[in-house]
Coordinates of N, CA, C and O in Angstrom, one line a residue:
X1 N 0.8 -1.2 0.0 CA 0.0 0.0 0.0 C 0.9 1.3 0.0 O 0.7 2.3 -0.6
X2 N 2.0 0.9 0.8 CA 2.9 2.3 0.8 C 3.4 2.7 -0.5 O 3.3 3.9 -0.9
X3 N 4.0 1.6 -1.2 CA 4.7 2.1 -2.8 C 3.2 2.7 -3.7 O 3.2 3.6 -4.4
X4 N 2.0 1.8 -3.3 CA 1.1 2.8 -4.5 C 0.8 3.9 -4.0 O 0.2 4.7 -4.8
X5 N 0.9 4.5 -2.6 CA 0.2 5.5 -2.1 C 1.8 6.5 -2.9 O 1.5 7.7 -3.0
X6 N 2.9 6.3 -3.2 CA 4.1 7.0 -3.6 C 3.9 7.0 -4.8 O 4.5 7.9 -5.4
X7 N 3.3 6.1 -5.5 CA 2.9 6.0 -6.8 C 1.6 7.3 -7.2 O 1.7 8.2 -8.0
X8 N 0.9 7.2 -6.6 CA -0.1 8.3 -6.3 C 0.0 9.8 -6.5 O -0.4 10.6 -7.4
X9 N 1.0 9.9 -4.9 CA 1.4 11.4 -4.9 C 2.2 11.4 -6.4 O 1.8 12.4 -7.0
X10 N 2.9 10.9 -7.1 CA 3.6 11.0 -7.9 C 3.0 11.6 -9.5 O 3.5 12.2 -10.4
X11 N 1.6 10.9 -9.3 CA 1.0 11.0 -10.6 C 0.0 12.2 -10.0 O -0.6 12.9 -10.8
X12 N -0.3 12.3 -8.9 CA -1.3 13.4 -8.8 C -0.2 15.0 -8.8 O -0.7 16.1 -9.0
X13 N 1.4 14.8 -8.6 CA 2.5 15.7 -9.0 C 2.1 16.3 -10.5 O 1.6 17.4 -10.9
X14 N 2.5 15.1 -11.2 CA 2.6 15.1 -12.3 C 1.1 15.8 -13.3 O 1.2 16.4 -14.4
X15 N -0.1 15.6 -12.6 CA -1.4 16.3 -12.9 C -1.3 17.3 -12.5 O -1.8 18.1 -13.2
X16 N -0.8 17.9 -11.4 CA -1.3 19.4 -10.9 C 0.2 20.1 -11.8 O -0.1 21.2 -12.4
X17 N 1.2 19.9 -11.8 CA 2.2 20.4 -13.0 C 1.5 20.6 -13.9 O 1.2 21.8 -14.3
X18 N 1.1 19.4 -14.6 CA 0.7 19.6 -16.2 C -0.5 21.0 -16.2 O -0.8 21.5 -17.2
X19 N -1.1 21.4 -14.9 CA -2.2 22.8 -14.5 C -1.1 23.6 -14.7 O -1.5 24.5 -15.5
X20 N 0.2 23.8 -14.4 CA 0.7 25.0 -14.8 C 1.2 25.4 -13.1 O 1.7 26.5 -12.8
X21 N 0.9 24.4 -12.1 CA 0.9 24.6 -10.5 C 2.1 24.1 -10.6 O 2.6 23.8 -11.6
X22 N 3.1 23.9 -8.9 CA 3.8 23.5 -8.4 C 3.3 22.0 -8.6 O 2.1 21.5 -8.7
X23 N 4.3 21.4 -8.4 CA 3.9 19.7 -8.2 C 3.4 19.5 -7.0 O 2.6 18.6 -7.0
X24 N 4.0 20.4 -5.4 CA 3.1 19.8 -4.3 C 2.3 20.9 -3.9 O 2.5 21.4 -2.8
X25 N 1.1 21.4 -5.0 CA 0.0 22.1 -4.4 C -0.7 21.7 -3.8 O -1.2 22.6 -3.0
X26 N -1.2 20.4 -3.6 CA -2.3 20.1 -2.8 C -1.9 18.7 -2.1 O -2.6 17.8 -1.6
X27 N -0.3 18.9 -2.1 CA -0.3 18.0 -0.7 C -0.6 18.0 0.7 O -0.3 17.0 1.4
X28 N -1.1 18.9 1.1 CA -1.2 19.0 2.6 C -2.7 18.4 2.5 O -3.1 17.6 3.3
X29 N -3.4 18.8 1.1 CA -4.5 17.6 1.2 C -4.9 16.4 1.4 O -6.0 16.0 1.6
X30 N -3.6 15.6 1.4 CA -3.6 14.3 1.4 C -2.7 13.5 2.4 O -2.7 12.3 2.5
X31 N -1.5 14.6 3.2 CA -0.7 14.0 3.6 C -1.2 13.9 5.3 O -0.8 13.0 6.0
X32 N -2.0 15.0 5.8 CA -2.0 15.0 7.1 C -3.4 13.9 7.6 O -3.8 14.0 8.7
X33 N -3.9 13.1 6.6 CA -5.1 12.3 7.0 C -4.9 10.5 6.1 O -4.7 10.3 4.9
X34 N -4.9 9.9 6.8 CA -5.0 9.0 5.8 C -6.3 8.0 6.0 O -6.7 7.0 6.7
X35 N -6.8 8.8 4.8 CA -8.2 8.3 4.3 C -8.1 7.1 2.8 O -9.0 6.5 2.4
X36 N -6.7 7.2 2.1 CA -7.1 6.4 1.0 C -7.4 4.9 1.9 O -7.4 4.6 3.1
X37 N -7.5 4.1 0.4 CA -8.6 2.7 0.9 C -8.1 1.9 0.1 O -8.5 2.1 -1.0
X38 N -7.3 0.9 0.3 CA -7.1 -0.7 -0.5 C -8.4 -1.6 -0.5 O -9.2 -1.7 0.4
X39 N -8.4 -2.2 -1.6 CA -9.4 -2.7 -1.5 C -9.2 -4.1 -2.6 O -8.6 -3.7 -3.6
X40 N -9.6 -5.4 -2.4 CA -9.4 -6.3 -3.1 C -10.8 -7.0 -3.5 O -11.3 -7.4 -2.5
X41 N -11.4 -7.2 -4.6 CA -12.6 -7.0 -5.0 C -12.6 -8.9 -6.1 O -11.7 -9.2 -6.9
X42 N -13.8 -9.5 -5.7 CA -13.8 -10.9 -6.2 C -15.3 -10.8 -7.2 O -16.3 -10.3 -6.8
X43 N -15.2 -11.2 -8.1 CA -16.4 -11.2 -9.1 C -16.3 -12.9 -9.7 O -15.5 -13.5 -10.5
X44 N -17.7 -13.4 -8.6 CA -17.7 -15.2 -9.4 C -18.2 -15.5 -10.1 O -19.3 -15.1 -10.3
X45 N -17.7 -16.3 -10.8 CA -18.6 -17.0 -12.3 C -19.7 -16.6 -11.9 O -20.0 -16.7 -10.8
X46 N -20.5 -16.0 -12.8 CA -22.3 -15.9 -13.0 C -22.3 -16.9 -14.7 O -21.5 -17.0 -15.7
X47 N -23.5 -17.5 -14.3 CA -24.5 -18.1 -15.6 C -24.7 -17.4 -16.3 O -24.6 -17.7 -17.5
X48 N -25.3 -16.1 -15.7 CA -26.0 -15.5 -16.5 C -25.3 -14.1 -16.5 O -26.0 -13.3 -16.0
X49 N -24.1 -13.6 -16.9 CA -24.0 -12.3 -17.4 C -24.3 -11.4 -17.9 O -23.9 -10.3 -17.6
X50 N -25.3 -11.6 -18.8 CA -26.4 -10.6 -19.3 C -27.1 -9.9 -18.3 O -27.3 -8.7 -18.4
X51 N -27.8 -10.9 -16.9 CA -28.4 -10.3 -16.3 C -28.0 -9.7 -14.9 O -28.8 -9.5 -14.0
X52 N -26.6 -9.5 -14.9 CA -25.9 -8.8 -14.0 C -25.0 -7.9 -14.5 O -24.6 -7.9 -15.6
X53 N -24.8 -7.0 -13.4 CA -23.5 -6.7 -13.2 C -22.6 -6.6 -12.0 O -23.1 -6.4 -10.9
X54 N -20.7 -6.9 -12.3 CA -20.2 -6.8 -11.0 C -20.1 -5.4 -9.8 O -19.8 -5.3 -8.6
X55 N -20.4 -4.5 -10.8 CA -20.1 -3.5 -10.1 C -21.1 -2.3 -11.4 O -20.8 -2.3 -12.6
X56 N -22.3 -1.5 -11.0 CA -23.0 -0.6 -12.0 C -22.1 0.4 -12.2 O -21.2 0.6 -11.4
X57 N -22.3 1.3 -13.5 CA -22.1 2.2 -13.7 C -21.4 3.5 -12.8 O -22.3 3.6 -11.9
X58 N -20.6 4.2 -12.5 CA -20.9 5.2 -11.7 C -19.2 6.0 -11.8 O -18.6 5.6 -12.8
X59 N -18.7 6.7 -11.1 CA -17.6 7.6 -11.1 C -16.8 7.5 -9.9 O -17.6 7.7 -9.0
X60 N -15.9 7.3 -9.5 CA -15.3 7.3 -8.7 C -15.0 8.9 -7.9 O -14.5 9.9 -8.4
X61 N -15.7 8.9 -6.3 CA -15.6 10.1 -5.6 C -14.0 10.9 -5.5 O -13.9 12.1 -5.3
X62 N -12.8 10.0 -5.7 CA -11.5 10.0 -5.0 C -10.8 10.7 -5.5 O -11.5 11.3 -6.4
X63 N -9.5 11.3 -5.6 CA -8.9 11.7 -6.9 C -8.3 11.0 -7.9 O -8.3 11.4 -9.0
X64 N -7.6 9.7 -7.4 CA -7.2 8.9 -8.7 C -7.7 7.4 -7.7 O -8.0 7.3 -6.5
X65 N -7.7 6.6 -8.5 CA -8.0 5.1 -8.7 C -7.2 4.7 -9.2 O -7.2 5.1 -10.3
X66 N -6.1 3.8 -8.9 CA -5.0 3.1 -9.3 C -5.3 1.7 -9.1 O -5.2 1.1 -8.1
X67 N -5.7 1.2 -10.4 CA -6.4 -0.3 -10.0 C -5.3 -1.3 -11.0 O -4.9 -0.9 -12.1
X68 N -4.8 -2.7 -10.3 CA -4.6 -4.0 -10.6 C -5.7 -4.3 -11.2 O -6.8 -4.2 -10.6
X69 N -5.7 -4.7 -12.2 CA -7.1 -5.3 -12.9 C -6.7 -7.0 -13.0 O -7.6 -7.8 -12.9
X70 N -5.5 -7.4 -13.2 CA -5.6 -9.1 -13.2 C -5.6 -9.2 -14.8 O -5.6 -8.2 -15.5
X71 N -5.8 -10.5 -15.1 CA -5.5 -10.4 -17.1 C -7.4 -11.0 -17.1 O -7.8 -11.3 -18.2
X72 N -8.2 -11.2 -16.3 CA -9.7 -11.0 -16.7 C -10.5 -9.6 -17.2 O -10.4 -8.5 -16.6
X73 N -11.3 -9.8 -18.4 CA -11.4 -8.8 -18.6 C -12.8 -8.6 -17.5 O -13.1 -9.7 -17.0
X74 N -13.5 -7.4 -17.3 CA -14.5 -7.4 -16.7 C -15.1 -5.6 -16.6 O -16.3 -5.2 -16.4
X75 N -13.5 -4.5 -16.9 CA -13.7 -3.5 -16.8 C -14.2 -2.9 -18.0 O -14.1 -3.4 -19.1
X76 N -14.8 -1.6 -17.8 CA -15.3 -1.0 -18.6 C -15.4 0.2 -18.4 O -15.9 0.7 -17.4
X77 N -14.8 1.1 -19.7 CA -15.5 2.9 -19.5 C -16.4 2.8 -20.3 O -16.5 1.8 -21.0
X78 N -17.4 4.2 -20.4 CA -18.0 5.1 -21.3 C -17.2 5.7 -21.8 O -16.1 6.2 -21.5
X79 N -17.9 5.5 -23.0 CA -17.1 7.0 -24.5 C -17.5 7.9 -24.5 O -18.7 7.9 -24.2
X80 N -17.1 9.3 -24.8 CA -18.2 10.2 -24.9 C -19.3 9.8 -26.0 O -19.9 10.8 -26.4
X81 N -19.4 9.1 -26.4 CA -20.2 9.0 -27.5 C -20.9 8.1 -26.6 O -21.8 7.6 -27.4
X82 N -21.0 7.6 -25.7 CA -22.3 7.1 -24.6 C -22.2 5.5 -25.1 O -23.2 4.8 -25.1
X83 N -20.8 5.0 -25.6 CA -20.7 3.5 -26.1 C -20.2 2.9 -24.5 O -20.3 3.8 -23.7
X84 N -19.5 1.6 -24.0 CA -19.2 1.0 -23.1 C -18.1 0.3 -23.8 O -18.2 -0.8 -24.4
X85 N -17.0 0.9 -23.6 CA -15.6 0.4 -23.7 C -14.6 -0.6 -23.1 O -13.8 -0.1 -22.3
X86 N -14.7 -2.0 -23.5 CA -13.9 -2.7 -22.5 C -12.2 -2.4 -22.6 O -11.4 -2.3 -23.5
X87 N -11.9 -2.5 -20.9 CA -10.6 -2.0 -21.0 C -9.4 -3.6 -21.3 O -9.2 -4.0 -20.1
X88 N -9.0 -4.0 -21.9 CA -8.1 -4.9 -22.0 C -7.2 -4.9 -20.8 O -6.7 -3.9 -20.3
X89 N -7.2 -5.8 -20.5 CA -6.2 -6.5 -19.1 C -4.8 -6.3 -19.5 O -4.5 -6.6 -20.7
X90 N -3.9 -5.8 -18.7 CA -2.9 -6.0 -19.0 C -1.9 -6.5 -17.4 O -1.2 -5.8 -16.7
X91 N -2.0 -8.0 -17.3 CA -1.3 -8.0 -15.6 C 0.3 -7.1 -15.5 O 0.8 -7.1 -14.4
X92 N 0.7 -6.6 -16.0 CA 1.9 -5.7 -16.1 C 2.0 -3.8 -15.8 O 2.8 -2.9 -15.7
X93 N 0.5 -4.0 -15.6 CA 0.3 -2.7 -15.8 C -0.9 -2.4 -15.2 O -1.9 -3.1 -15.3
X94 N -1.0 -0.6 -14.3 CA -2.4 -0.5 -13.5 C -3.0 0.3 -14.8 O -2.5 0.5 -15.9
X95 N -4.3 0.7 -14.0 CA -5.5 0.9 -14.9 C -5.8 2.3 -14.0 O -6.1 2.2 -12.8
X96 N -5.7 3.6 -14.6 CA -5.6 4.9 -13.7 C -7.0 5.8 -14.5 O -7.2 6.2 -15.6
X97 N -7.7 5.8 -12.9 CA -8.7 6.4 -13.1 C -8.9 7.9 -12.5 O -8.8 7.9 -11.3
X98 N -9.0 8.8 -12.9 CA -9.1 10.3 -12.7 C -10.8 10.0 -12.0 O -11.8 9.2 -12.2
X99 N -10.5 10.9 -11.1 CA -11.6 10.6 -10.2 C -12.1 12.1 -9.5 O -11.2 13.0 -9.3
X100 N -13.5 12.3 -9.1 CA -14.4 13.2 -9.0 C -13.6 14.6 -8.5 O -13.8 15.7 -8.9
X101 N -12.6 14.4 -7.4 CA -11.8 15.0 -6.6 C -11.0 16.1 -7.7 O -10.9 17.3 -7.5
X102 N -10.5 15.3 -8.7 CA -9.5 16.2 -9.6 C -10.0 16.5 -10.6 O -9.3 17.0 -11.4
X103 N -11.7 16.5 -10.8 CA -12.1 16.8 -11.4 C -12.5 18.3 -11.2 O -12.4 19.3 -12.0
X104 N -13.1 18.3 -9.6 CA -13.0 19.7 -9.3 C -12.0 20.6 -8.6 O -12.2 21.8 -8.2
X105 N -10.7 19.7 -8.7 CA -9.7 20.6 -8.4 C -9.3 21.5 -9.7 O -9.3 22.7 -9.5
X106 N -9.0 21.0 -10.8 CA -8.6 21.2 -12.1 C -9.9 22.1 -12.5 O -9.6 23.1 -13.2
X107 N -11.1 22.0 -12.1 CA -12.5 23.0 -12.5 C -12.9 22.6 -13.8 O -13.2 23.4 -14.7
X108 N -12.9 21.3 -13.8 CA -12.8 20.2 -15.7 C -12.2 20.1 -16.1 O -12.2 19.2 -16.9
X109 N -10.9 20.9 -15.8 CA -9.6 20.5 -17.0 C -9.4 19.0 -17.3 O -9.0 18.5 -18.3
X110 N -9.8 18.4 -15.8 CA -9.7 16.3 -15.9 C -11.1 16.4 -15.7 O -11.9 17.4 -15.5
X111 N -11.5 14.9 -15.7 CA -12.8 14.7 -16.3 C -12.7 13.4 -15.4 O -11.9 12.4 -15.6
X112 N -13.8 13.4 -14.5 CA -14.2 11.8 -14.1 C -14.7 11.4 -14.9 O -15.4 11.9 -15.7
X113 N -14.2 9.3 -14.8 CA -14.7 8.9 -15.9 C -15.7 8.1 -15.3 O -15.5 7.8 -14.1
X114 N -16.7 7.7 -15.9 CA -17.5 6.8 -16.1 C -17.5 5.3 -16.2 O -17.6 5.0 -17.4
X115 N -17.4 4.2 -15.3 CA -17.2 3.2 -15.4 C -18.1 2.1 -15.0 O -19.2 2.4 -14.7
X116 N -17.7 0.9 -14.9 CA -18.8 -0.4 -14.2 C -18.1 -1.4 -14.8 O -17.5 -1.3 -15.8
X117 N -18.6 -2.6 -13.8 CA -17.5 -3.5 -14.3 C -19.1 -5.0 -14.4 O -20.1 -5.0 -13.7
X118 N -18.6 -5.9 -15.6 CA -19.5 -6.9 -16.0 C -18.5 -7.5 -15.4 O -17.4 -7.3 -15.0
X119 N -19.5 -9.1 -15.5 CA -18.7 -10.8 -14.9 C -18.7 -11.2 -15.9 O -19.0 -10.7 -17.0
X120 N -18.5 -12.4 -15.5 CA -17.8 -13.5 -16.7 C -18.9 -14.7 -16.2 O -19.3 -15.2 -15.2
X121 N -19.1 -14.8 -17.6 CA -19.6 -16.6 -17.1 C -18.7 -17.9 -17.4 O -19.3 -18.9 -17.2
X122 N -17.4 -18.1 -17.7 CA -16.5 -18.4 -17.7 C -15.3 -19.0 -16.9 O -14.7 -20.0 -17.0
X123 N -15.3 -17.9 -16.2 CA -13.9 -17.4 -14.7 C -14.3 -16.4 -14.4 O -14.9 -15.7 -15.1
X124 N -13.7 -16.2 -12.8 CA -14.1 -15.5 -11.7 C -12.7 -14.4 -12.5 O -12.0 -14.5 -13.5
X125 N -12.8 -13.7 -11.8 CA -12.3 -12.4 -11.3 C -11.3 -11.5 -9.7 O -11.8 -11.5 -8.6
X126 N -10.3 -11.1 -10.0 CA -10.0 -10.3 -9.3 C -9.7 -8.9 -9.4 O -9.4 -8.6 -10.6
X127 N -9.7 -8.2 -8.8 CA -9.1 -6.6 -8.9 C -8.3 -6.2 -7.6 O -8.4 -7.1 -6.7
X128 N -7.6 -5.2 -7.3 CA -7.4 -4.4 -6.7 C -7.3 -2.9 -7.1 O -6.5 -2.5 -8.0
X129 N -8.2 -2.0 -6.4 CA -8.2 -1.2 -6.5 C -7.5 -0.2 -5.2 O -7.5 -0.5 -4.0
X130 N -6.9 0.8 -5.6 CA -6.4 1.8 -4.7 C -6.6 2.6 -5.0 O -6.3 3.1 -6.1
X131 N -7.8 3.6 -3.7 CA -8.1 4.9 -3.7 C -7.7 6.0 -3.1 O -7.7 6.2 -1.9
X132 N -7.3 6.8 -4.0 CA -6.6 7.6 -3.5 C -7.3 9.6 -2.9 O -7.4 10.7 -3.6
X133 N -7.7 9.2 -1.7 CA -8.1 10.1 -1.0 C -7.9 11.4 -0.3 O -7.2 11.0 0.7
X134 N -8.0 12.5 -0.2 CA -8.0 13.7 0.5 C -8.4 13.4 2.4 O -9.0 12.4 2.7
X135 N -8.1 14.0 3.0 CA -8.4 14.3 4.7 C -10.4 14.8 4.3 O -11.1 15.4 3.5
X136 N -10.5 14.1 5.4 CA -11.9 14.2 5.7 C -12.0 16.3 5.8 O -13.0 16.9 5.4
X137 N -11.2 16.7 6.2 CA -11.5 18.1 6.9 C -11.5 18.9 5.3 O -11.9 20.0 5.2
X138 N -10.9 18.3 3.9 CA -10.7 19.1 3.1 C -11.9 19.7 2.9 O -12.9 19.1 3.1
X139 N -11.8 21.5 2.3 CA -12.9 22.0 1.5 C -12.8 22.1 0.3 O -12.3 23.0 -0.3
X140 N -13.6 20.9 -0.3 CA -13.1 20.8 -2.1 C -13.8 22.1 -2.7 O -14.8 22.7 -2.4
X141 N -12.7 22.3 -3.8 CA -13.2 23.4 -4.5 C -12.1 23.6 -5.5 O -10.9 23.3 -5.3
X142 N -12.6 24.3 -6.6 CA -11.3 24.2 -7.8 C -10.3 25.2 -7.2 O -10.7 26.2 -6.6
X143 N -8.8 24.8 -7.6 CA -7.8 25.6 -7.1 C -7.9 27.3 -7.6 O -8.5 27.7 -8.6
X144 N -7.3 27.9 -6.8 CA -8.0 28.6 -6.8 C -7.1 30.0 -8.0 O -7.5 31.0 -8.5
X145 N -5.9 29.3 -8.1 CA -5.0 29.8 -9.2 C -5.5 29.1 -10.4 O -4.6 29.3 -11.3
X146 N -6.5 28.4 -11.0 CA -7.1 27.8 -11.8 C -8.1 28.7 -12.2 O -8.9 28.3 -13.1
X147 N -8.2 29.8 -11.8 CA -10.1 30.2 -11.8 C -9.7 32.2 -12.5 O -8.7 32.9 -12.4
X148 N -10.2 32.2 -12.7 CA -10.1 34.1 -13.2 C -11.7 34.3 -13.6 O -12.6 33.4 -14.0
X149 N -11.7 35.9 -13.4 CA -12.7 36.6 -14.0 C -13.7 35.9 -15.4 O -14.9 35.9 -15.7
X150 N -12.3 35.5 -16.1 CA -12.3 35.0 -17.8 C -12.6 33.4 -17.4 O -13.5 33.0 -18.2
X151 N -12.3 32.5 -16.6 CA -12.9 31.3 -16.4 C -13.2 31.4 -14.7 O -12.4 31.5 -13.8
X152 N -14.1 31.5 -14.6 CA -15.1 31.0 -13.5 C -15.0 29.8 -12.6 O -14.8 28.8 -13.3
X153 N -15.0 29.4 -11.1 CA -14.9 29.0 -10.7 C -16.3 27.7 -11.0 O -17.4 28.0 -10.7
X154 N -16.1 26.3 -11.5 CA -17.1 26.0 -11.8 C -17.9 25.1 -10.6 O -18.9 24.4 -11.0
X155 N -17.6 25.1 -9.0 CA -17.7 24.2 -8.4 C -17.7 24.9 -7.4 O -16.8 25.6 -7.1
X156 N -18.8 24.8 -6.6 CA -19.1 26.1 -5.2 C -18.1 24.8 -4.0 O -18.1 23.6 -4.3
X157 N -17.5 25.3 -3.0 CA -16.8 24.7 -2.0 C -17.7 23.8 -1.2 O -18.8 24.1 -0.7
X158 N -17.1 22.4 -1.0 CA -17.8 21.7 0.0 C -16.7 21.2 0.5 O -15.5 21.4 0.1
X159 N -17.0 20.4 1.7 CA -16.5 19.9 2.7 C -16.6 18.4 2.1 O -17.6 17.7 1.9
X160 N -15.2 17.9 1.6 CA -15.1 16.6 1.3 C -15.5 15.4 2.2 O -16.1 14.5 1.7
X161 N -15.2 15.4 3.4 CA -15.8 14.3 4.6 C -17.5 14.0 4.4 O -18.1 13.0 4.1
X162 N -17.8 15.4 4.8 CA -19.4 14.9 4.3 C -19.7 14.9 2.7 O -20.9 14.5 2.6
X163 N -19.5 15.0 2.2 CA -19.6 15.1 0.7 C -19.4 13.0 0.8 O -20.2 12.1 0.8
X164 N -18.0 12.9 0.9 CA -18.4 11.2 1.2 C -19.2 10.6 1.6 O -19.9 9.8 1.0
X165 N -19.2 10.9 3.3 CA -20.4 10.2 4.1 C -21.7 9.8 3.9 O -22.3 8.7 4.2
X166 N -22.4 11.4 2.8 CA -23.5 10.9 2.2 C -24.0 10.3 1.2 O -25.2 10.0 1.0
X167 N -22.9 10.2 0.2 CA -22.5 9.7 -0.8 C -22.3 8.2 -0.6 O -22.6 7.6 -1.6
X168 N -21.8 7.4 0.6 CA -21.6 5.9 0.8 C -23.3 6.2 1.3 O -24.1 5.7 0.5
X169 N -23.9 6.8 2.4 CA -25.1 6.2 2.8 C -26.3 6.3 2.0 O -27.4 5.9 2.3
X170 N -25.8 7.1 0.7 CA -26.9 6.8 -0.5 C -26.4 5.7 -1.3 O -27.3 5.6 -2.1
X171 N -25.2 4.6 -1.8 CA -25.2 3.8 -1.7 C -26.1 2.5 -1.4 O -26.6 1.7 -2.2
X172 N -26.1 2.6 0.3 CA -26.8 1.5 0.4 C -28.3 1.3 1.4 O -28.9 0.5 2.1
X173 N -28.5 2.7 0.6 CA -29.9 2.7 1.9 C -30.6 3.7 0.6 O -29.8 4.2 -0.1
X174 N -32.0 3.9 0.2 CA -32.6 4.9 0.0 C -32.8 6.1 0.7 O -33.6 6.1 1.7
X175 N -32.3 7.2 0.4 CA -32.7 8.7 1.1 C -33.4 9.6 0.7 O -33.2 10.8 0.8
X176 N -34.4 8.7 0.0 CA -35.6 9.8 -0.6 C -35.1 10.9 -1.8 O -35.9 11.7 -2.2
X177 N -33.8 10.9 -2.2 CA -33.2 11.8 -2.7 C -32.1 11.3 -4.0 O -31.0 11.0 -3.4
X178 N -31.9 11.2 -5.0 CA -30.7 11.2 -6.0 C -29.7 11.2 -5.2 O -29.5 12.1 -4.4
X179 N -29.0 10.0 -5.5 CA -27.4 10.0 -4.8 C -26.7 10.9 -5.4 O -26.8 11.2 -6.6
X180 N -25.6 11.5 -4.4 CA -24.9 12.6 -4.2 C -24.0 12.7 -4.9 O -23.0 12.2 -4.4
X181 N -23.7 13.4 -6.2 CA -22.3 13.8 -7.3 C -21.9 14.7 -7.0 O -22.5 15.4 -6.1
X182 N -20.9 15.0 -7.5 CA -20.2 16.7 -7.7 C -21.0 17.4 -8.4 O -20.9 18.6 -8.2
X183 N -22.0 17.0 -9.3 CA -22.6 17.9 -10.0 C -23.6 18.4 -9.3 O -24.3 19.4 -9.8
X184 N -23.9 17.8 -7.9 CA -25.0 18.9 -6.9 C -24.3 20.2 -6.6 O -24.8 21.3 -6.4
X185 N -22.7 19.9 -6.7 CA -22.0 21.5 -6.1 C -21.4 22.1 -7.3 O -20.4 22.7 -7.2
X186 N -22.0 21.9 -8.8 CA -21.6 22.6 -10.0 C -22.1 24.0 -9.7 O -23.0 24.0 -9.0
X187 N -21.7 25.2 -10.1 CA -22.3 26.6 -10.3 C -22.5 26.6 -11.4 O -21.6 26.1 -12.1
X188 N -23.7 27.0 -12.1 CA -23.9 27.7 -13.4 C -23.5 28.6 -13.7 O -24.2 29.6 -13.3
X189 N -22.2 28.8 -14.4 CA -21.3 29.6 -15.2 C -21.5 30.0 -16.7 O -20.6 30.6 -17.3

């Protein structure tokens, strides 16, 4: 967990440079809490693959996703053209997902992607995923050297902890309410 969490800071460097920022702009976001999450994820033969899936549709809250996929295939993006893209296995190599976090740090410049993962009727499945998380106390909001008069800040500030919290307990419970995206804290610009 330690080398991917180094792997991490490394490529979230490397993103906040390519903004035109310092490489450790927004480390204090991530260094004084440790909220990321390992996670090892099992998908068993189904019969019937058509009428499941391993994991639905949806975006990852975090800033990046650094996933082990295994040489099964099972992953999938969206295109922008609204097709479902399987990602080819490659056991040599992770699978790096930009995730909701850097989407409003950047103010869109990165783009959460869209994913979900199908089974196999075939063989089972493994993954590991590593999520790579901010401190509960952060107040997300696009950086703030990102934003001018001429581009608008596109993402009103929230409090990342609860932004999570309600986000897992819509999940797995009904709250009378559409589960909770970044796009509830979009501004109309």
């Amino acid at each position: 967990m330690e080398a991917v969490e180094k792997l991490a800071f490394t490529l979230l460097e490397l993103m906040v440079e390519s903004l035109g920022l310092p490489p450790c702009r927004t480390h204090k976001h991530f260094e004084s809490s440790r909220t990321s999450l390992f996670r090892m994820n099992h998908y068993p033969v189904c019969p019937a693959p058509e009428l499941a899936l391993g994991v639905s549709r949806h975006k990852d809250s975090v800033a990046l996703t650094i996933l082990l996929q295994g040489d099964v295939e099972g992953l999938e993006v969206k295109s922008k053209d609204g097709e479902w893209i399987i990602v080819k296995p490659n056991p040599d190599a992770f699978v790096i997902n930009v995730g909701d976090v850097m989407q409003v740090y950047s103010n869109d410049k990165y783009q959460s992607i869209e994913h979900r993962v199908v089974v196999n009727k075939n063989v089972e499945r493994y993954s590991f995923p590593f999520f790579f998380r901010p401190a509960h106390w952060v107040d997300l909001c696009p950086i703030p050297e990102l934003t001018s008069d001429q581009c608008l800040p596109k993402y009103q500030p929230f409090k990342w902890g609860k932004y999570l919290r309600r986000r897992f307990d819509s999940n797995y419970k009904d709250l009378g309410v559409p589960n909770l995206q970044i796009s509830h804290y979009r501004v109309n610009v």
